[in-house]
C-alpha atoms as a printed R data frame, in Angstrom:
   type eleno elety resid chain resno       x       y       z
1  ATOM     1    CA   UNK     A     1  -5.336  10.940   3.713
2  ATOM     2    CA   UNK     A     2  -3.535  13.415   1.320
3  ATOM     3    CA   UNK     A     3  -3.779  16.066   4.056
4  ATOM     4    CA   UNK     A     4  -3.271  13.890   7.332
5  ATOM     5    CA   UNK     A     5   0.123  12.247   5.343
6  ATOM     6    CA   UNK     A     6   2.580  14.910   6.849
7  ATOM     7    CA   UNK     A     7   1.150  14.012  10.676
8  ATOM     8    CA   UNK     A     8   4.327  13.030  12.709
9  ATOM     9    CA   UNK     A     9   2.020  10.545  14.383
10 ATOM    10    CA   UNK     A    10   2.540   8.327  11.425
11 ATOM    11    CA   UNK     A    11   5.971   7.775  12.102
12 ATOM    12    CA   UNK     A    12   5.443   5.701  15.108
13 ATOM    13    CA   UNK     A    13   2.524   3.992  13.413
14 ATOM    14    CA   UNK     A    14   3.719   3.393   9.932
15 ATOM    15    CA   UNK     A    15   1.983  -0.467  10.127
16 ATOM    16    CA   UNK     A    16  -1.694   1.526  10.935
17 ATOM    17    CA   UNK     A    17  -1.120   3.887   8.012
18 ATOM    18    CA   UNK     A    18   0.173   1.151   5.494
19 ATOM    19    CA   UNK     A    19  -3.172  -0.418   6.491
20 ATOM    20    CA   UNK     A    20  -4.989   2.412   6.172
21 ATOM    21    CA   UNK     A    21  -3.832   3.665   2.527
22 ATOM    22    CA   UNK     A    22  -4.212  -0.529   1.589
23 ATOM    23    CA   UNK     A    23  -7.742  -0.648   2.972
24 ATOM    24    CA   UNK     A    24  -8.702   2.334   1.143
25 ATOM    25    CA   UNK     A    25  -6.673   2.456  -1.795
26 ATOM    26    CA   UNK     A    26  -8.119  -0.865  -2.673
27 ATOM    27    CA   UNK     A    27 -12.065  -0.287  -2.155
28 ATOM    28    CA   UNK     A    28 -11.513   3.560  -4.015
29 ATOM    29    CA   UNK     A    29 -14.491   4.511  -5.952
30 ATOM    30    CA   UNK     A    30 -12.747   5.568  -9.105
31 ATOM    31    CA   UNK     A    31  -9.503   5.284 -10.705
32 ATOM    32    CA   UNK     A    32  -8.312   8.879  -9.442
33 ATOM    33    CA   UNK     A    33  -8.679   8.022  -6.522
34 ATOM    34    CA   UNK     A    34  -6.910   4.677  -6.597
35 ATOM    35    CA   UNK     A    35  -4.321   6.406  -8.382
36 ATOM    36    CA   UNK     A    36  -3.883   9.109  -5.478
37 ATOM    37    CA   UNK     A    37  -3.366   6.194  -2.935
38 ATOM    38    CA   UNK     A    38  -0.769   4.512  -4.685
39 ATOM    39    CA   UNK     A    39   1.292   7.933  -4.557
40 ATOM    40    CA   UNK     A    40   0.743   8.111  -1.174
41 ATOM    41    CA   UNK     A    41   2.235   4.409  -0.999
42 ATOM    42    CA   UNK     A    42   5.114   5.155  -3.139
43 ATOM    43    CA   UNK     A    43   5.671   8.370  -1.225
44 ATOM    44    CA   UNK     A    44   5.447   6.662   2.107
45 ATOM    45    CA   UNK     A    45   7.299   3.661   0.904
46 ATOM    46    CA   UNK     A    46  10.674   6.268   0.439
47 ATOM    47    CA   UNK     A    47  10.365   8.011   3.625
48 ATOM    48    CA   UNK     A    48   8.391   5.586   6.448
49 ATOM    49    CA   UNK     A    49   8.009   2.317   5.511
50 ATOM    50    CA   UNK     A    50  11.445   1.967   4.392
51 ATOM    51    CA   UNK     A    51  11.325  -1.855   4.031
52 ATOM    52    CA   UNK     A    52   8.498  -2.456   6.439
53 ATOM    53    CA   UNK     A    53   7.434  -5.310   4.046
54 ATOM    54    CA   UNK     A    54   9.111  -6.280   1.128
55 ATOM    55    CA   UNK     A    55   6.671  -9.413  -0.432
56 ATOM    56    CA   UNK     A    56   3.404  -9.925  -0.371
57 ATOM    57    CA   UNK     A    57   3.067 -12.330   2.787
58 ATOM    58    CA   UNK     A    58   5.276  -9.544   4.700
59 ATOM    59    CA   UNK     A    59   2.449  -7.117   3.941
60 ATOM    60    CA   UNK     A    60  -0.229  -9.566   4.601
61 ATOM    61    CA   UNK     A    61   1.077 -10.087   8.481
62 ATOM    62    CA   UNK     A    62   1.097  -6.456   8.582
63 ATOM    63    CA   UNK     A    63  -2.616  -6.186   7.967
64 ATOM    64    CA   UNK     A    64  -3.809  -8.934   9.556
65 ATOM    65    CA   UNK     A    65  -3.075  -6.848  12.383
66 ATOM    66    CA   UNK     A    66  -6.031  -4.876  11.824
67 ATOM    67    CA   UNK     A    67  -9.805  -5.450  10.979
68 ATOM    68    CA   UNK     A    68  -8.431  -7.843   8.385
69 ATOM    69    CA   UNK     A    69 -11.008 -10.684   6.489
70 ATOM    70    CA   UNK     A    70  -8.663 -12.400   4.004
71 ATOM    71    CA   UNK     A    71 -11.984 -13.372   2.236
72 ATOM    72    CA   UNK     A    72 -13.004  -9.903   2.117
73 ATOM    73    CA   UNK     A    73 -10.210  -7.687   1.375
74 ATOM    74    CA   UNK     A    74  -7.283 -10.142   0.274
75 ATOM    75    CA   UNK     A    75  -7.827 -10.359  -3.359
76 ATOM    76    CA   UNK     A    76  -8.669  -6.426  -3.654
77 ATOM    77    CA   UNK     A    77  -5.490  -5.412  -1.729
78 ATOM    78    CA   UNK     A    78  -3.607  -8.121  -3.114
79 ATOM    79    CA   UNK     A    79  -4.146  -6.451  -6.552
80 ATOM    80    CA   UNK     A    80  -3.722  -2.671  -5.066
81 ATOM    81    CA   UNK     A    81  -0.009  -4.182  -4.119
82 ATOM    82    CA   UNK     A    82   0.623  -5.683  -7.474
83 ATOM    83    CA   UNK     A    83  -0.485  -2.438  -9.137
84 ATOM    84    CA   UNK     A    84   1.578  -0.291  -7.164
85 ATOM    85    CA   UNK     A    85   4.741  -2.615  -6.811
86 ATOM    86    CA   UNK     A    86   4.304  -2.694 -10.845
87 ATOM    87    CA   UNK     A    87   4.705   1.057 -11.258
88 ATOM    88    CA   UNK     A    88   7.969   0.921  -9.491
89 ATOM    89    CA   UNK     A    89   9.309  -1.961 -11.925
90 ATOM    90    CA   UNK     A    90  11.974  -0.713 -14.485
91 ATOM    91    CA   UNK     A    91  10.332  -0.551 -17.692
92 ATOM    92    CA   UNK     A    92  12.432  -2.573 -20.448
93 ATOM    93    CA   UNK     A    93  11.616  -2.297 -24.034
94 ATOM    94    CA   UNK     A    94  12.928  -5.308 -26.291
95 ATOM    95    CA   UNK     A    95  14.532  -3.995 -29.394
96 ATOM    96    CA   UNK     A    96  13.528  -5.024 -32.810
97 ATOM    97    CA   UNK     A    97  16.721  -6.684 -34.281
């Protein structure tokens, strides 16, 4: 996926590729992996998906498009989203008095 990324064919397909890093960023054998597909998401999320979903049930129409089982893959891509929509959080720390 790394090396396909910089295709132009993804810019008229941005809803294929969002299900395509999902799909695989969510059944990734190890945590490098997983980790490599959320910077593809963040990376795509600046430059094609601009907004293409912005909750949860926005991405779920998206990839219900596809070969989609919500019994299957919701609760694995459901996490991949929270995991990647929490590295994009501010980070706060609470002071100590």
């Amino acid at each position: 996926m790394q090396k396909a990324n910089d295709d132009p064919i993804w810019d008229s397909h941005p809803d294929l590729l969002l299900w395509l890093l999902y799909s695989g960023g969510a059944f990734a054998p190890t945590a490098t992996t997983r980790s490599d597909y959320i910077a593809l998401l963040h990376l795509n999320n600046a430059s094609r998906f601009k907004n293409l979903y912005k909750s949860w049930s926005d991405l779920h129409a998206i990839l219900e498009q596809f070969v989609w089982s919500d019994r299957s893959f919701a609760s694995p891509v459901k996490a991949l989203w929270e995991e990647t929509h929490a590295h994009t959080r501010p980070v706060r720390f609470i002071g100590s008095g």
